[in-house]
mmCIF file of C-alpha atoms in Angstrom:
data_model
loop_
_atom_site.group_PDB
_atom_site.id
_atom_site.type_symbol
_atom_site.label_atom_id
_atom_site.label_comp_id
_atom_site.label_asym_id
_atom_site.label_seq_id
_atom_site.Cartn_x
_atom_site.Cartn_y
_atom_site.Cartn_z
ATOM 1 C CA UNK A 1 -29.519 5.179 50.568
ATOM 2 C CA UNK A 2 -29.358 1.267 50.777
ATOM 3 C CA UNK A 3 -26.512 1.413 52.591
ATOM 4 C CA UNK A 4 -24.220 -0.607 50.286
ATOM 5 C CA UNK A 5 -21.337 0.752 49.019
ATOM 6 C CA UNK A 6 -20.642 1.685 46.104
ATOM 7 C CA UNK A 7 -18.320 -0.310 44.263
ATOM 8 C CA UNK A 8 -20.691 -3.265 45.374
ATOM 9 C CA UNK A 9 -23.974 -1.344 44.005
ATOM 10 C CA UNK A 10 -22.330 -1.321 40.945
ATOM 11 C CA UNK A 11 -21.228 -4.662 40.808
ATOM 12 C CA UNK A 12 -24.571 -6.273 41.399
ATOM 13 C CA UNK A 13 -26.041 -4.069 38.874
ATOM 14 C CA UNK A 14 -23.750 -4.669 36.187
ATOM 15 C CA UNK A 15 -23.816 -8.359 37.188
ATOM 16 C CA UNK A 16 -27.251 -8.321 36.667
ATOM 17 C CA UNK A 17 -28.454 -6.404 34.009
ATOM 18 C CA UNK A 18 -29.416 -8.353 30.847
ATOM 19 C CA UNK A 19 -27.654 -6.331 28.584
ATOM 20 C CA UNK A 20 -23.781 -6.769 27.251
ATOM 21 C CA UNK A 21 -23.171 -3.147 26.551
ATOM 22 C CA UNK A 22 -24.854 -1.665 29.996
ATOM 23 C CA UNK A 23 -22.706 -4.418 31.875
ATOM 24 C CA UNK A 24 -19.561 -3.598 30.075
ATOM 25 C CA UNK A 25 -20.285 0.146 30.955
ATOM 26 C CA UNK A 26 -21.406 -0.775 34.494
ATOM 27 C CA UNK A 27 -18.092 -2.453 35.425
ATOM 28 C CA UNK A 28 -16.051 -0.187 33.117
ATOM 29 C CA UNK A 29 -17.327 2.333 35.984
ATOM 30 C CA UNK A 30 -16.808 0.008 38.889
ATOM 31 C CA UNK A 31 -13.162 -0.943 37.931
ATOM 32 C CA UNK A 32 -12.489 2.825 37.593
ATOM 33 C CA UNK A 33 -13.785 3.655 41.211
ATOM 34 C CA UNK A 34 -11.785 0.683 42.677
ATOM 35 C CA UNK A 35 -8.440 1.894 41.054
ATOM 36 C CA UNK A 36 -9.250 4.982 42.992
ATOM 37 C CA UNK A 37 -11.296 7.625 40.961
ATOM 38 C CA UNK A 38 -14.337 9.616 42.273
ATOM 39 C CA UNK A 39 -17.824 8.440 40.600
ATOM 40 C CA UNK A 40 -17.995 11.355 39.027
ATOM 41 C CA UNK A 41 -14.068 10.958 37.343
ATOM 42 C CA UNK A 42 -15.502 7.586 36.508
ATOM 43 C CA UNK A 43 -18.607 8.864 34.565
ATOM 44 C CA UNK A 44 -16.738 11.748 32.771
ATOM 45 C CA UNK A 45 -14.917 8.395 30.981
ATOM 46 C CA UNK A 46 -17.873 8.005 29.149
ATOM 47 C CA UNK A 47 -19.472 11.007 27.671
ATOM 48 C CA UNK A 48 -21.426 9.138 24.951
ATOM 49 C CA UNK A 49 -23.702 8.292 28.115
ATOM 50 C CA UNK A 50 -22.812 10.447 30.618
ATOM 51 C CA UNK A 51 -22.750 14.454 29.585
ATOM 52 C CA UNK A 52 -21.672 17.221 31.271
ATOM 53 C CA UNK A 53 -24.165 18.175 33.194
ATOM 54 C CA UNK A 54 -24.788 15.059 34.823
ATOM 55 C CA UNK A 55 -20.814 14.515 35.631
ATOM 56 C CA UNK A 56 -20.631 18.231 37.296
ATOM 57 C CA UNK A 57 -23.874 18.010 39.326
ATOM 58 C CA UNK A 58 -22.432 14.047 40.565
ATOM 59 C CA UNK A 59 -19.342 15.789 41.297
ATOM 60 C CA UNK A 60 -21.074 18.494 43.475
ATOM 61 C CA UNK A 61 -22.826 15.768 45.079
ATOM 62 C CA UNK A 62 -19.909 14.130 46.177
ATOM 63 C CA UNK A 63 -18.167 16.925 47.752
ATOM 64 C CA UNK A 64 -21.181 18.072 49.560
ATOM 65 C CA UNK A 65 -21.878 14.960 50.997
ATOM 66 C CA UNK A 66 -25.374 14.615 49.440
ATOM 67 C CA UNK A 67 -24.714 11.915 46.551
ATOM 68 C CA UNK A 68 -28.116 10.458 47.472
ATOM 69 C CA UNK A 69 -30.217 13.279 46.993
ATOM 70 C CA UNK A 70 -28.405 14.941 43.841
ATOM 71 C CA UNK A 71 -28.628 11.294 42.236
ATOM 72 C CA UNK A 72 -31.962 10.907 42.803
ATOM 73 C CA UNK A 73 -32.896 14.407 41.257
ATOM 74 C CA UNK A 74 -30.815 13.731 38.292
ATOM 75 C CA UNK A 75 -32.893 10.468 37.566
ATOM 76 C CA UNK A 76 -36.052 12.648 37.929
ATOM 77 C CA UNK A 77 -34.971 15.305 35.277
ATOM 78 C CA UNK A 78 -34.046 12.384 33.189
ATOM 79 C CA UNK A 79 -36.989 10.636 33.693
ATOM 80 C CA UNK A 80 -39.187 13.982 32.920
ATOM 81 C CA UNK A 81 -36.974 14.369 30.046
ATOM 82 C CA UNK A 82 -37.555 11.374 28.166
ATOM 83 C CA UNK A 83 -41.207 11.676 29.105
ATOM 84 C CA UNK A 84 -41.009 15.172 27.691
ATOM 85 C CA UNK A 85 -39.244 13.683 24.217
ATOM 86 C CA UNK A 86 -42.014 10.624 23.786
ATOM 87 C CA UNK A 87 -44.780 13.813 24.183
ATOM 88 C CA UNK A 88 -43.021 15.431 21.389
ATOM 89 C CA UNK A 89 -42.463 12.486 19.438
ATOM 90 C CA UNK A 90 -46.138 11.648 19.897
ATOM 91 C CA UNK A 91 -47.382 15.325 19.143
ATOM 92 C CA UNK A 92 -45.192 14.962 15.708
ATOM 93 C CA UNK A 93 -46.639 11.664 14.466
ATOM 94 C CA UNK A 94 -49.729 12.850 13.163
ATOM 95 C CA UNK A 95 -48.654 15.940 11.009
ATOM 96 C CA UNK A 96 -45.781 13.895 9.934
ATOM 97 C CA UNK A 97 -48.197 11.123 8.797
ATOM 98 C CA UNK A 98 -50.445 13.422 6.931
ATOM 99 C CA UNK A 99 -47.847 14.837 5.023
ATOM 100 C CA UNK A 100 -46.682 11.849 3.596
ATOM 101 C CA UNK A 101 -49.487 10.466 2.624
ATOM 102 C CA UNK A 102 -50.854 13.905 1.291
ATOM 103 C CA UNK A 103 -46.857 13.454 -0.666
ATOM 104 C CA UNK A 104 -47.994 9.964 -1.991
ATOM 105 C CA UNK A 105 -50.641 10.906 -3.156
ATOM 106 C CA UNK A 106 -49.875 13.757 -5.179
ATOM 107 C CA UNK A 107 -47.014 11.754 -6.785
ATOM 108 C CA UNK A 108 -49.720 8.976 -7.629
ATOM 109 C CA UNK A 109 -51.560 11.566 -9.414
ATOM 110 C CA UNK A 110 -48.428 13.080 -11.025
ATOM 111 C CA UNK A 111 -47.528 9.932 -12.553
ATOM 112 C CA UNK A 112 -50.725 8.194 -13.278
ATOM 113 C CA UNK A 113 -53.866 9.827 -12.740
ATOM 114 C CA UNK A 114 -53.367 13.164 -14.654
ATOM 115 C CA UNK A 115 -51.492 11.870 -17.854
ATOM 116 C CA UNK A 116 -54.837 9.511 -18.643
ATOM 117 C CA UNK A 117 -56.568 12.584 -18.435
ATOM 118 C CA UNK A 118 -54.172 14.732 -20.754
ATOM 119 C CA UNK A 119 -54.616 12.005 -23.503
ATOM 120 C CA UNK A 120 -58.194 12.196 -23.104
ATOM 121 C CA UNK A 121 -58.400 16.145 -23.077
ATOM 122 C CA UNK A 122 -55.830 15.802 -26.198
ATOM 123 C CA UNK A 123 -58.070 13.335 -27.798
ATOM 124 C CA UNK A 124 -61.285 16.020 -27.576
ATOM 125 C CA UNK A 125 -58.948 19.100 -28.456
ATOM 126 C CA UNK A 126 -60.762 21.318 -26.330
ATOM 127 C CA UNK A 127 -59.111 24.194 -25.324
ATOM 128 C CA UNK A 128 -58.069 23.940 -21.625
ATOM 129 C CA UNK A 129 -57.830 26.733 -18.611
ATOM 130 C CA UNK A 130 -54.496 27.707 -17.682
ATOM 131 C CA UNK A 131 -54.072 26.177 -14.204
ATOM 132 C CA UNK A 132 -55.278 22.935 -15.774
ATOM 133 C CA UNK A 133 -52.573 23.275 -18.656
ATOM 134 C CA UNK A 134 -50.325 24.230 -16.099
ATOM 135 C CA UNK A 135 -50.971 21.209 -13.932
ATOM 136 C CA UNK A 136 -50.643 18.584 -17.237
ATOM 137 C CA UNK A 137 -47.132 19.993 -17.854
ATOM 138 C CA UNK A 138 -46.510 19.649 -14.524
ATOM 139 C CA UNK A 139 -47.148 15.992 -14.943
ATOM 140 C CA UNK A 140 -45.492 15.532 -17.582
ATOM 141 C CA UNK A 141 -42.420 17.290 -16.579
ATOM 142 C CA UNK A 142 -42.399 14.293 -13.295
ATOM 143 C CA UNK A 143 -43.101 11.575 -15.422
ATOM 144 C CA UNK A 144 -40.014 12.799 -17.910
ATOM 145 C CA UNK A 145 -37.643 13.709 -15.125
ATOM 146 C CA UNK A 146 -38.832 11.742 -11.732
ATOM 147 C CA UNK A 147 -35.361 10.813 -11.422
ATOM 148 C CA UNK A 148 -33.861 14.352 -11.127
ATOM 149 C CA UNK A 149 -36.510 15.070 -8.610
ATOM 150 C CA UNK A 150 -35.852 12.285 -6.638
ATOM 151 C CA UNK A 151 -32.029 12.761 -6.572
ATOM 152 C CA UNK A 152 -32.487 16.507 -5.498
ATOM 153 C CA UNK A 153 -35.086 15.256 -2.944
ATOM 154 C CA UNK A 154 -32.685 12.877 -1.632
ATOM 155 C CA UNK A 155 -29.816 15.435 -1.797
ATOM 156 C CA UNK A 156 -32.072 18.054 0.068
ATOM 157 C CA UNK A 157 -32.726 15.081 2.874
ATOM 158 C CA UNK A 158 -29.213 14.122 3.137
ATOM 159 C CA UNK A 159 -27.698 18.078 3.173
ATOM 160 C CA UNK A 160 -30.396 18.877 5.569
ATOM 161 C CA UNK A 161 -29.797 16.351 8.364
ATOM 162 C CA UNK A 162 -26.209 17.889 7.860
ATOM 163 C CA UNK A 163 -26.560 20.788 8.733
ATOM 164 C CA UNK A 164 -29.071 20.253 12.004
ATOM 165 C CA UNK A 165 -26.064 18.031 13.289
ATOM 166 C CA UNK A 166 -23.870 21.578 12.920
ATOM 167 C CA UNK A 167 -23.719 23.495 15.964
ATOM 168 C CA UNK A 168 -25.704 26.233 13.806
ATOM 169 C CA UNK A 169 -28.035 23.902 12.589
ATOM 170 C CA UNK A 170 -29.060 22.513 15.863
ATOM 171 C CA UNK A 171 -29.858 25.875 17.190
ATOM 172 C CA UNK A 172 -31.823 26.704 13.891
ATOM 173 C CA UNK A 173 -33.629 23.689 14.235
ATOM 174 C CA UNK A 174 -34.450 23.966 18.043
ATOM 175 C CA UNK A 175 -35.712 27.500 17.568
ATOM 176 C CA UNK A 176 -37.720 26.056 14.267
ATOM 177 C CA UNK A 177 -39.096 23.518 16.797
ATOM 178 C CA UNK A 178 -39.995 25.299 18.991
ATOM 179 C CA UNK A 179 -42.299 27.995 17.227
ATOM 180 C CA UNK A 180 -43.993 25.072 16.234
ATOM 181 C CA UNK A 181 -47.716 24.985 17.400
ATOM 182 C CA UNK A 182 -47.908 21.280 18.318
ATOM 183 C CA UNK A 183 -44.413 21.219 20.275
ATOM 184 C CA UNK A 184 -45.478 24.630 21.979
ATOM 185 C CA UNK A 185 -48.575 23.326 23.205
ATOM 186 C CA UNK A 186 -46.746 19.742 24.543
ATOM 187 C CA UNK A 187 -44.493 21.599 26.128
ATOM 188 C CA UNK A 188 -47.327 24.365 27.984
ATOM 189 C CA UNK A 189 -49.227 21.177 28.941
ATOM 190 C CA UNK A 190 -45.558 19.678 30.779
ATOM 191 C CA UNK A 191 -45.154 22.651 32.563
ATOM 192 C CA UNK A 192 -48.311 22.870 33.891
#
């Protein structure tokens, strides 16, 4: 809408951003339009920044004469998007927070807390309640074998994130998401 074209938008732009790997991109996109491919031909290079949503709808743009207006809805869904992600990321903080410490914690007590008690209860020979027994051998099973829980913690961590980067596992995890009260409710407040 500035009235410049195109090839010299994008060469003041990459010219003048601060950053090595949006210039290289920026250009990378200006040398393709002045070899003689469309924007949108241009953008489709570079899918890692670029999907295929935003290529098609630049594409319509282009052949209905209204690059203008489709680009500047595009940057407002993006913008709204990423304003959308820091809401969830914000919403998922806190519950994320209290679960590790609430972890810590309980390991603390595993490992240190609840064997100075055994030796004391040990020490008086009283006879204990189940849950409490239940709760020593509990400790002492951690103390004995922390590193076999700790491998199959980090093995659960490492085959999880696997599988949500599967198609399957993304749509699992999106659906898991999204039944989730505190991503629910950031999403009702962004559409209102």
């Amino acid at each position: 809408t500035a009235g410049i074209p195109l090839v010299q938008s994008f060469e003041i732009i990459g010219v003048g951003n601060e950053k090595p790997a949006v210039q290289k991109l920026v250009l990378s996109i200006k040398s393709d339009i002045e070899t003689g491919n469309s924007l949108h031909q241009a953008l489709a290079k570079h899918p890692l920044y670029f999907d295929d949503l935003f290529v098609n709808l630049v594409e319509a743009g282009e052949h209905a004469g209204a690059l203008e207006t489709v680009l500047e809805k595009i940057a407002t869904y993006k913008e709204k998007t990423e304003a959308l992600k820091k809401n969830i990321k914000k919403a998922l903080f806190y519950p994320a927070a209290v679960l590790a410490v609430a972890i810590i914690v309980t390991v603390i007590l595993l490992l240190f807390v609840i064997p100075q008690f055994a030796k004391v209860f040990k020490k008086v020979g009283a006879e204990l309640p189940l849950p409490t027994r239940v709760l020593v051998a509990t400790s002492e099973f951690t103390v004995a074998y922390w590193w076999l829980i700790l491998g199959v913690l980090i093995g659960s961590i490492v085959g999880f994130m696997r599988y949500i980067n599967t198609p399957d596992g993304r749509l699992w995890w999106d659906r898991v998401k999204m039944r989730l009260p505190i991503v629910g409710g950031v999403f009702q407040r962004v559409a209102l």
